């Protein structure tokens, strides 16, 4: 390997890498979703030390096939139905290559002006696609965990020492953020549809209240408008966690779940969950950027603020260095367009409703929660252990991968649909495999 840039060698390696990606994406639906490996199997195939002399890039590609791919749980697989199903779409994949080639760091406006201005533009585009209020400040974080941590840090500047409230169905990232910030965390009971009971929050004691639009287990939607009433009365910060379901707002028929969000102090949506953008990409909006500035602004002597009327993103986020994530979001939004996003999301919702209808019609099976988006929770009659064994059998077969959860003290199966390439056949074959496994 020389220190110069060998364009010819790069071209050959680039072609080999994109050929590899093309073949991988083509083969993916036939690969087992869950790897057949035991702990330590992958490490045992890897050398204990880095090579003394550089190796050709082709060697790495060969090892991907030999060692790495057989040890992966394939999140980019159309029958990955666990957690929230996600997609690295082709424009997202290709733009990751472009991002690495430029390798810019958007700490301040001056460290890369086009970075900051593209990020602001893409965030405005996305706010408009989602029907969020115009004029909010938006920026990109790595994950919803960081977005929520940032929002609660901003809230704490206004009301230090109070309580963070979220429902007992809230994602663990909210509790983690409260814990990191030294804020007390309390959960609020939910109703029979797994929605936060807004009347149980002590708004006067709250630093922040964090309702979820699309909870992790069932995708229930907390009553954001009622919670906004309480927050506005007391001055508590309202942070909405719409990490998964927020992407559904590109479809007008799912905008019922946007009610009250326009009154939030901050809201997070993860394009890396249901908006076809590769990990990681979490979008955060706020109508109170000055509170983020209070939480995060720092002016070290070695890095002067940019001159002029510009925002330095390092002043509103916990990290100093920032990847050019806006570029992949730009690529996804341009290549899908509003119509393409709506089409893909509508298809996922259709498939989930279809699956729920099959389950409801099948003797011995029940749907165990409302399913307003693209996730269905259900179970077979019989013990929790038997339902767990059903999932394990299907996962071990390699056909599909799904996870369960516990609702009202009972173990339930859960299928999350969200991959761009998931078809009705994928959902049907998985359902049939579950039915067979349950009766085996
Ligand atoms: C509702 C909700 N909020 C937040 C998160 C955390 O997201 P991240 O992994 O981006 O931190 C998740 C993860 O699944 C989630 O379901």
XYZ file of C-alpha atoms in Angstrom, residues 238-406:
169
model
C -42.541 17.968 26.835
C -40.294 15.609 24.864
C -42.029 13.260 22.422
C -40.353 9.947 21.612
C -41.593 9.042 18.146
C -38.428 7.106 17.283
C -40.300 4.440 15.324
C -43.798 5.673 14.477
C -42.888 9.264 13.605
C -41.886 8.136 10.112
C -45.513 7.127 9.611
C -46.409 10.844 9.611
C -45.457 11.008 5.918
C -48.869 9.350 5.418
C -51.832 11.653 6.125
C -53.912 8.702 7.386
C -51.389 8.137 10.216
C -51.279 11.808 11.240
C -53.898 11.214 13.939
C -50.854 10.178 16.013
C -49.368 13.645 15.512
C -52.063 15.247 17.660
C -50.460 17.406 20.363
C -46.919 16.940 19.034
C -47.009 20.497 17.695
C -47.049 21.623 21.351
C -43.883 19.683 22.245
C -40.634 21.283 23.321
C -38.747 18.580 21.454
C -39.450 15.480 19.396
C -37.280 12.629 18.142
C -37.867 10.420 15.085
C -35.337 7.831 13.877
C -35.009 7.606 10.093
C -32.828 4.562 10.789
C -35.919 2.778 12.069
C -38.737 3.216 9.540
C -37.378 5.632 6.933
C -35.032 3.376 4.931
C -31.856 5.092 6.121
C -28.904 2.958 7.269
C -27.863 3.018 10.917
C -27.325 5.478 12.412
C -29.603 8.482 11.929
C -31.841 10.082 14.531
C -33.598 13.398 13.897
C -34.373 15.807 16.707
C -36.443 18.992 16.534
C -37.021 21.607 19.167
C -38.798 24.908 19.433
C -36.385 25.888 22.211
C -32.877 25.684 20.746
C -31.673 28.201 23.336
C -32.098 25.561 26.074
C -29.923 23.149 24.070
C -27.412 25.964 23.700
C -27.367 26.431 27.495
C -26.795 22.712 27.969
C -24.076 22.176 25.373
C -22.395 25.376 24.289
C -18.672 25.460 25.007
C -16.068 27.774 23.597
C -12.652 26.160 23.910
C -9.732 28.420 23.005
C -8.621 26.078 20.234
C -11.884 26.385 18.346
C -13.383 29.784 17.782
C -17.076 30.087 16.899
C -17.858 30.659 13.238
C -18.109 34.280 12.199
C -21.478 35.586 11.022
C -25.053 34.684 11.766
C -24.678 30.902 11.740
C -25.311 28.099 14.209
C -22.390 25.896 15.181
C -23.908 22.474 15.698
C -21.407 21.581 18.436
C -23.231 24.188 20.552
C -26.516 22.234 20.608
C -25.340 18.621 20.850
C -23.373 16.513 23.326
C -20.755 15.331 20.823
C -18.200 17.618 19.272
C -17.423 15.567 16.182
C -20.298 14.845 13.820
C -20.637 12.519 10.835
C -22.220 13.780 7.625
C -25.460 11.866 8.244
C -27.504 14.520 6.464
C -26.101 13.269 3.175
C -27.650 9.820 3.471
C -30.963 11.260 4.594
C -30.839 13.627 1.607
C -30.150 10.650 -0.670
C -33.074 8.666 0.768
C -35.553 11.555 0.607
C -34.559 12.415 -2.956
C -34.605 8.887 -4.235
C -37.886 7.808 -2.614
C -39.710 11.119 -2.795
C -42.796 11.644 -0.673
C -44.723 9.177 -2.815
C -42.138 6.423 -2.483
C -41.981 6.809 1.294
C -45.762 6.746 1.569
C -46.002 3.700 -0.661
C -43.459 1.686 1.368
C -44.938 2.627 4.749
C -48.505 1.950 3.611
C -47.469 -1.493 2.410
C -45.976 -2.294 5.839
C -49.149 -1.167 7.582
C -51.226 -3.242 5.131
C -49.116 -6.352 5.753
C -49.348 -5.926 9.535
C -53.141 -5.571 9.390
C -53.320 -8.637 7.157
C -51.211 -10.660 9.579
C -53.423 -9.535 12.472
C -56.502 -10.700 10.543
C -54.953 -14.142 9.950
C -54.073 -14.480 13.636
C -57.518 -13.341 14.791
C -59.210 -15.856 12.473
C -57.077 -18.810 13.609
C -58.529 -20.957 16.449
C -56.205 -21.066 19.463
C -54.495 -17.764 18.605
C -55.223 -14.232 19.794
C -54.026 -10.731 18.968
C -52.940 -9.227 22.289
C -52.729 -5.484 21.630
C -54.065 -2.836 19.250
C -51.846 -2.606 16.133
C -52.175 0.874 14.636
C -48.924 0.781 12.616
C -46.794 -2.130 11.355
C -46.261 -4.203 14.513
C -48.488 -7.042 15.739
C -48.358 -8.711 19.168
C -50.071 -12.081 19.483
C -49.899 -15.426 21.222
C -50.966 -19.018 21.025
C -53.051 -20.510 23.811
C -50.859 -22.321 26.302
C -47.941 -21.453 28.512
C -45.364 -18.702 28.149
C -42.715 -21.382 27.740
C -44.616 -22.938 24.850
C -44.880 -19.547 23.117
C -41.168 -18.924 23.721
C -40.377 -22.327 22.234
C -42.433 -21.448 19.163
C -40.280 -18.391 18.469
C -37.096 -20.309 19.160
C -38.048 -23.024 16.678
C -38.721 -20.541 13.895
C -35.602 -18.491 14.656
C -33.458 -21.634 14.701
C -34.832 -22.652 11.299
C -33.257 -19.522 9.785
C -36.470 -18.676 7.909
C -37.268 -15.564 9.931
C -36.197 -13.836 13.089
C -38.615 -12.455 15.632
C -38.633 -11.572 19.296
C -41.265 -11.612 21.991
C -42.239 -9.315 24.793
C -44.276 -9.442 27.978
